Coordinates of C-alpha atoms in Angstrom, one line a residue:
X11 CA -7.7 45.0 -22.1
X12 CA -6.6 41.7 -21.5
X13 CA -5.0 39.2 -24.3
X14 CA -4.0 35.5 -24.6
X15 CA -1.3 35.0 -27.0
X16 CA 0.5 31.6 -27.5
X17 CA 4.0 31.5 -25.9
X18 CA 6.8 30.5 -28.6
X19 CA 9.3 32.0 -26.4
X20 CA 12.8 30.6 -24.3
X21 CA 12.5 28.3 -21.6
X22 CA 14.1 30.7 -19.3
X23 CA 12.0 33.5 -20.1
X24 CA 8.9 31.2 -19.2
X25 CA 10.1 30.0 -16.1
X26 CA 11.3 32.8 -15.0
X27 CA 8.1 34.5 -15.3
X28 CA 6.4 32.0 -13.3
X29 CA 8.4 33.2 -9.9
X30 CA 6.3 36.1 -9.7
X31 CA 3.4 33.8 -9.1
X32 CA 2.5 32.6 -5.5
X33 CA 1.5 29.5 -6.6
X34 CA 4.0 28.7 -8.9
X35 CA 5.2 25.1 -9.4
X36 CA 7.8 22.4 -10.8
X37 CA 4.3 21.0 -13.0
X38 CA 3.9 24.3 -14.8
X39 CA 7.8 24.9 -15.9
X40 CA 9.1 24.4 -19.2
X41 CA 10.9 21.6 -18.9
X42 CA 8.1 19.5 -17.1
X43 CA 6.3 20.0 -20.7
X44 CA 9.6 18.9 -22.1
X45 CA 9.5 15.7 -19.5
X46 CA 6.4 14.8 -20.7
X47 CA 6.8 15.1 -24.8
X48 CA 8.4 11.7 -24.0
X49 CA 5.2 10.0 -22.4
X50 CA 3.5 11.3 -25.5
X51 CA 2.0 14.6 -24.3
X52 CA 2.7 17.8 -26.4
X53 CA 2.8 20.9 -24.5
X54 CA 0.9 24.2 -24.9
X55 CA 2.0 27.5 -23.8
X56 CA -0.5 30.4 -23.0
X57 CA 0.4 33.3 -21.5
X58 CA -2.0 36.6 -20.6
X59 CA -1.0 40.0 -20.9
X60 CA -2.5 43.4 -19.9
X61 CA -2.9 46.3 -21.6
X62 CA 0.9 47.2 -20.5
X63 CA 2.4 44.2 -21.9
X64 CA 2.9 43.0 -18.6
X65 CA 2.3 38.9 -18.0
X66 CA -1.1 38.2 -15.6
X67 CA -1.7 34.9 -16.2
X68 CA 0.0 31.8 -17.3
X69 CA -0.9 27.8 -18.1
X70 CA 0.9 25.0 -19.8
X71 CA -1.7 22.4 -21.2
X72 CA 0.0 18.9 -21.6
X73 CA -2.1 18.1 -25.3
X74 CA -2.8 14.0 -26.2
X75 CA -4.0 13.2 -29.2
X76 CA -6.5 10.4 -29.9
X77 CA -8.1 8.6 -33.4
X78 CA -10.6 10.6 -34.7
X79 CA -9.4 13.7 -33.7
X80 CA -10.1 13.8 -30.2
X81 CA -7.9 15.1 -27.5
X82 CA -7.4 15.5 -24.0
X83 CA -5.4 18.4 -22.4
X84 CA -4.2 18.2 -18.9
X85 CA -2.7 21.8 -17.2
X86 CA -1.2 19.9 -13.6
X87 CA -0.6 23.1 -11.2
X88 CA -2.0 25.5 -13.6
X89 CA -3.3 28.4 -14.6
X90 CA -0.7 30.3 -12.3
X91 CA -1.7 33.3 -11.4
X92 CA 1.1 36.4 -11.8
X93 CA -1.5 39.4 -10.4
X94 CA -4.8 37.5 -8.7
X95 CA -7.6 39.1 -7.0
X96 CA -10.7 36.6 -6.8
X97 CA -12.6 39.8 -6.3
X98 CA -11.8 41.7 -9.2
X99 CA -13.0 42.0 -12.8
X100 CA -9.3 41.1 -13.8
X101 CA -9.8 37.8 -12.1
X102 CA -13.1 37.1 -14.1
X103 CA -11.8 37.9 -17.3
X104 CA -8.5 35.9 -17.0
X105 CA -10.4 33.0 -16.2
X106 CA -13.3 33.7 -19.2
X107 CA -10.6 34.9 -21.8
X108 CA -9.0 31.3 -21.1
X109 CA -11.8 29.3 -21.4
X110 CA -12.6 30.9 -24.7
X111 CA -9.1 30.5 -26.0
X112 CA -8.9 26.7 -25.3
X113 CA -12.1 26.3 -27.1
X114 CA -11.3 28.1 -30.4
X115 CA -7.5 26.7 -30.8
X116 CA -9.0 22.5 -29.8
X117 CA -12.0 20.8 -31.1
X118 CA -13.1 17.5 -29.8
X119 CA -11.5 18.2 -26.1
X120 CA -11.7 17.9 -23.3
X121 CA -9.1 20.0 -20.8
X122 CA -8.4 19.5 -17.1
X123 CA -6.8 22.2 -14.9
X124 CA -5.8 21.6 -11.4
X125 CA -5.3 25.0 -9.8
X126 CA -2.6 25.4 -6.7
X127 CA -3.8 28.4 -5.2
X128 CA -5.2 27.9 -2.1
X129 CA -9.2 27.9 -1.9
X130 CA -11.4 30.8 -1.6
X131 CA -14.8 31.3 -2.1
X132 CA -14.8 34.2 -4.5
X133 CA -12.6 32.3 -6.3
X134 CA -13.7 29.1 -6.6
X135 CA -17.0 30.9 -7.4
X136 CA -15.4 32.6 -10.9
X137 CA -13.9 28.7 -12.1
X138 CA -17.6 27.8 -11.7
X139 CA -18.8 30.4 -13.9
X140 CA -16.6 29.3 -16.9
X141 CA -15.6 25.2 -15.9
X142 CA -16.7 22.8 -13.8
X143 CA -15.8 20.2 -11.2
X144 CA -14.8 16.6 -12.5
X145 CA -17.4 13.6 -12.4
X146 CA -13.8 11.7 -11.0
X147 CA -11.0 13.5 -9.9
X148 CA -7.6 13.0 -10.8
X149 CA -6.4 14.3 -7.1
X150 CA -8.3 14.9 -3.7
X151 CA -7.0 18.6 -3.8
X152 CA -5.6 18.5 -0.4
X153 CA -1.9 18.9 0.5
X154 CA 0.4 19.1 3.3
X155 CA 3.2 22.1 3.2
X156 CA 5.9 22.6 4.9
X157 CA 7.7 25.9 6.1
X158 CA 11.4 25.5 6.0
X159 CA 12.7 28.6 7.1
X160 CA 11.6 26.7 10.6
X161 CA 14.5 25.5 12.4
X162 CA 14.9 21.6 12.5
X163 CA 14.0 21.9 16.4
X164 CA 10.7 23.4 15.7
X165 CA 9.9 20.9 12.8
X166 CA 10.3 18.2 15.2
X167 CA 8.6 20.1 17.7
X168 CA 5.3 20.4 15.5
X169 CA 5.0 16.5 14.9
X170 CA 2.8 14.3 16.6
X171 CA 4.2 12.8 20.2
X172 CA 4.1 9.1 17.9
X173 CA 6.1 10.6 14.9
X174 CA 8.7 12.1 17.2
X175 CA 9.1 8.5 19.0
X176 CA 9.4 6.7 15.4
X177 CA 12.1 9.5 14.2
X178 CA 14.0 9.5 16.9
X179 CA 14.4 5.5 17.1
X180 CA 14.9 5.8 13.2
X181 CA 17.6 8.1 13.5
X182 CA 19.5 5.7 15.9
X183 CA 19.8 2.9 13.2
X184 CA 22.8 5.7 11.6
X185 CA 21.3 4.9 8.5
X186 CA 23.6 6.5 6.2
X187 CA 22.0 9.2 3.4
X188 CA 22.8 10.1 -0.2
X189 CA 21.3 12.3 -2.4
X190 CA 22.1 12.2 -6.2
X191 CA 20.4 11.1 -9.9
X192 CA 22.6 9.4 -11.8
X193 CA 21.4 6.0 -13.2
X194 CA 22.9 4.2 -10.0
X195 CA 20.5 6.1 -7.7
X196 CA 17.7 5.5 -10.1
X197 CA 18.1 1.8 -10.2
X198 CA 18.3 1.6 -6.7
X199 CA 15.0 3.5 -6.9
X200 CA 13.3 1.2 -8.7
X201 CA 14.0 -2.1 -7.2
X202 CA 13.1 -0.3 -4.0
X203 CA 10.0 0.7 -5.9
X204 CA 9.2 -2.9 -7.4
X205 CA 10.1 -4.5 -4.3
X206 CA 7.4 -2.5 -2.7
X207 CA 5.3 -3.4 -5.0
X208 CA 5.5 -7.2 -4.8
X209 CA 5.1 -6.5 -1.5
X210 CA 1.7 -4.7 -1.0
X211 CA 0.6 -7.0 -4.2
X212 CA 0.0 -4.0 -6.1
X213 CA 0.7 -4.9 -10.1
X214 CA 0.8 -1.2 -11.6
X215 CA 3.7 1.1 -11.9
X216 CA 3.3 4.8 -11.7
X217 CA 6.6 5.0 -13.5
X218 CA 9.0 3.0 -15.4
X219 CA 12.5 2.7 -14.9
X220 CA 12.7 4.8 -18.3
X221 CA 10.2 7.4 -17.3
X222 CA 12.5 8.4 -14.3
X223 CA 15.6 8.4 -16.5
X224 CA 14.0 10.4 -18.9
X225 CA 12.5 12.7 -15.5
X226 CA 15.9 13.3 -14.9
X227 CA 17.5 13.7 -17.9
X228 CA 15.1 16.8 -18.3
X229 CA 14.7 18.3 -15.0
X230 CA 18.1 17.6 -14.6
X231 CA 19.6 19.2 -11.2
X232 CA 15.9 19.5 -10.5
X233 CA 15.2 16.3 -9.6
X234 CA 16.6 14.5 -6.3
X235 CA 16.5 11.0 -5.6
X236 CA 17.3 10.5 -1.8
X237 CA 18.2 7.0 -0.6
X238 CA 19.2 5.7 2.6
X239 CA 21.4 2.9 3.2
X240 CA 21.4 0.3 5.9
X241 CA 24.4 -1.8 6.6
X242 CA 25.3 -0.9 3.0
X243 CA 21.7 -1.9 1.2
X244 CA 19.4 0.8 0.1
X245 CA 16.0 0.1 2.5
X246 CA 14.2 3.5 1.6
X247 CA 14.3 6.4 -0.8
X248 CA 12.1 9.1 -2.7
X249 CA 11.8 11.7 -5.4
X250 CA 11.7 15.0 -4.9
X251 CA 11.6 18.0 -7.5
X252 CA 12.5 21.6 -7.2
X253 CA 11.7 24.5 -8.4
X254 CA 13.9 27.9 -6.7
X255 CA 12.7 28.0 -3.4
X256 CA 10.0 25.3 -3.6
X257 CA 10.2 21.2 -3.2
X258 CA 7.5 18.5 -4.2
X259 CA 7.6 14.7 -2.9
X260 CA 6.8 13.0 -5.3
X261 CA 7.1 9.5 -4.7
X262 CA 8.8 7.1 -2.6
X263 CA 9.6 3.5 -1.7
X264 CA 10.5 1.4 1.1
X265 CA 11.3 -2.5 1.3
X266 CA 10.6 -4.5 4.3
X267 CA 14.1 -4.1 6.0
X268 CA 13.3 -0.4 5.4
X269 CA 9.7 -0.4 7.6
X270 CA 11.3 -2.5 9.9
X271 CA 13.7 0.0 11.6
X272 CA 11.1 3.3 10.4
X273 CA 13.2 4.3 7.8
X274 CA 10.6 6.4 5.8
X275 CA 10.7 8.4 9.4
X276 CA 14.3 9.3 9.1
X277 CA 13.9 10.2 5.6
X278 CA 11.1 12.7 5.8
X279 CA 13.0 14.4 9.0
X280 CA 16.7 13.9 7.0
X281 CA 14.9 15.8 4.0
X282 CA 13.9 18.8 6.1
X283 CA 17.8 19.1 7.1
X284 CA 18.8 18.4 3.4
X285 CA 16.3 20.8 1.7
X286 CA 17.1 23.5 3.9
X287 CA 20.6 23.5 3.4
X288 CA 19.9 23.8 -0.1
X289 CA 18.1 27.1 0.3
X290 CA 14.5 25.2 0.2
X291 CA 11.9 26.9 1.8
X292 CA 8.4 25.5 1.3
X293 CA 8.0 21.9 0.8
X294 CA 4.6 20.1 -0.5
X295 CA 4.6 16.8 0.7
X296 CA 2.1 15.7 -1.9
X297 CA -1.9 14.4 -1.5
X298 CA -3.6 13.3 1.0
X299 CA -6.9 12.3 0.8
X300 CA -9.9 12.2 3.1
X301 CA -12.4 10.1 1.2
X302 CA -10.6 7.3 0.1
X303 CA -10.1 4.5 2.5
X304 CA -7.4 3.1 1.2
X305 CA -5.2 6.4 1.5
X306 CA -5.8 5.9 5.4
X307 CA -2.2 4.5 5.6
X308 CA -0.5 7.4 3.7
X309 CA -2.9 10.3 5.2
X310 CA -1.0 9.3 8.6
X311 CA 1.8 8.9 7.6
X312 CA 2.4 12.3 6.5
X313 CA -0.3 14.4 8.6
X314 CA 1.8 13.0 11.4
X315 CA 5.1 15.3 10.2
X316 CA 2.7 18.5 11.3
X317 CA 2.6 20.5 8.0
X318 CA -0.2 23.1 7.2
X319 CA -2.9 21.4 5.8
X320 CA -4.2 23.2 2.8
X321 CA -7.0 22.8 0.2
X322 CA -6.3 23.9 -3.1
X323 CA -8.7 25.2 -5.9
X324 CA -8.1 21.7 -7.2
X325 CA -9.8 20.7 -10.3
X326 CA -11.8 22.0 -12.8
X327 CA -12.7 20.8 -16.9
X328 CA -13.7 22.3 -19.9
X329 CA -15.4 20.4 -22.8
X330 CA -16.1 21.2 -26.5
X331 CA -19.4 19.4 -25.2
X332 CA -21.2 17.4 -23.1
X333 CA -20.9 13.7 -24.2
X334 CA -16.8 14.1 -24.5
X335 CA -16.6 14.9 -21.3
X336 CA -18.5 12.3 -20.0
X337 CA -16.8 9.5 -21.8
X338 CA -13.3 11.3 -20.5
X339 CA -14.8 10.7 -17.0
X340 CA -15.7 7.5 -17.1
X341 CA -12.5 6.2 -18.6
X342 CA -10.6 8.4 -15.9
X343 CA -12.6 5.8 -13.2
X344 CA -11.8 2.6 -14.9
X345 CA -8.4 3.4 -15.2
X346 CA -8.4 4.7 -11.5
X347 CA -7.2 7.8 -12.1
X348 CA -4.4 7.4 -14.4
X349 CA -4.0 9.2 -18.0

């Protein structure tokens, strides 16, 4: 018999659970839900247990509320999966005994998992039984992941012929690299960041300067900001989170002096040699998407670096009914995506 109980637990105990999963990720750890308590989300714990005791199935839904009691709940890289077999009844009644569980403890919501186990049929098949797919999506669900346990020589080796040309003229600039998140690095961050902005006339910030202080202040060593400086200016530098063995890139800005020598070419490659060194070995160098044109830039930019291409189970909604989830979808597509 399988049971979802609420987690009231210690943040160690949670996270540490979580490494037993394959897809486990930075998104679903305790302090993530901790991150986001101060961007006005609440976190919710679930965890699934067998009839041992032992923990099958985990998910941390980021809770908003809205007037009228309406809400929307947001589980980014979740459920994780501690035992998964898409073709078994344990499977089915994970994803059932979860759909049922987020219905009787919300009214008036509408929830939004984005799975990061890769695709299968037989899975993908069992979400559909108890969710569905989004009107709008939130991500494209593709990814790009890198195995560090490679040497650098073979990274290099699996990048495109025009990658290898624009890293190795990068590299002969002897930009100098840092790595650190202290409130220097982060306001050398941002005004790369806003710099970037002004220049690609884009008006909307993913994050504010105190979003990424408060980032840090609760993922602490966890978060890595690492800048590269060019006759002693910052020109490019980027986020990345970790989780044990596991990196994400999560964003990143160049200014102009940056692009002009490549500098987000040496960065990507310098990362590889910094991340393993640290004991990394799997990086996800964040979406790509191959609908939207105007990802056309970024989807080269990174496919060029020669990860594995994967597709994840991606996303999936459930709705206390029909006409919430519609009006959730629609404001997801005039806000483009953000919540």
């Amino acid at each position: 018999m399988m049971v979802w109980k609420r987690f009231y637990g210690l943040s160690d105990y949670w996270d540490e659970a979580l490494t037993y999963s394959e897809d486990y990720n930075v998104f679903q750890t305790y302090v993530w839900g901790e991150f986001k308590k101060t961007t006005g989300w609440v976190p919710e714990r679930w965890i699934a247990s067998d009839k041992n005791g032992d923990i099958i199935c985990m998910v941390q839904i980021l809770i908003k509320s809205f007037p009228a009691g309406f809400k929307i709940g947001w589980a980014t890289g979740g459920p994780v999966f501690i035992s998964k077999n898409s073709s078994t009844k344990d499977f089915d009644n994970m994803l059932s005994g979860l759909a049922e569980t987020v219905c009787k403890n919300n009214s008036a919501i509408v929830t939004r998992f984005n799975s990061q186990l890769c695709y299968d049929q037989l899975a993908s098949y069992t979400f559909n039984k108890y969710f569905k797919r989004p009107f709008f999506r939130l991500n494209s669900g593709y990814s790009l992941l890198f195995d560090l346990t490679l040497s650098v020589k073979e990274l290099l080796k699996n990048m495109t012929s025009k990658h290898r040309y624009y890293v190795r003229k990068a590299v002969e600039k002897n930009v100098v690299w840092r790595e650190g998140n202290d409130e220097k690095f982060i306001m050398e961050f941002c005004k790369l960041y806003e710099d970037m902005l002004k220049e690609k006339d884009i008006k909307s910030l993913i994050l504010s300067k105190e979003d990424i202080a408060s980032l840090v202040f609760s993922l602490d060593k966890n978060v890595v900001i690492f800048t590269g400086d060019f006759d002693g200016l910052p020109v490019t530098s980027c986020i990345v989170l970790t989780f044990k063995k596991k990196a994400f890139y999560y964003m990143a800005a160049t200014n102009k002096r940056g692009r002009e020598i490549m500098g987000s070419y040496a960065m990507v490659y310098r990362l590889f040699e910094y991340l393993k060194e640290k004991g990394i070995t799997d990086l996800d160098l964040g979406g790509i998407d191959p609908v939207s044109s105007d990802a056309r830039g970024v989807n080269h930019f990174k496919k060029g670096f020669g990860g594995r291409m994967v597709e994840y189970l991606g996303e999936w909604e459930l709705a206390s009914c029909e006409w919430i989830r519609w009006a959730v979808n629609i404001a997801i597509r005039l806000k483009r995506g953000r919540l």
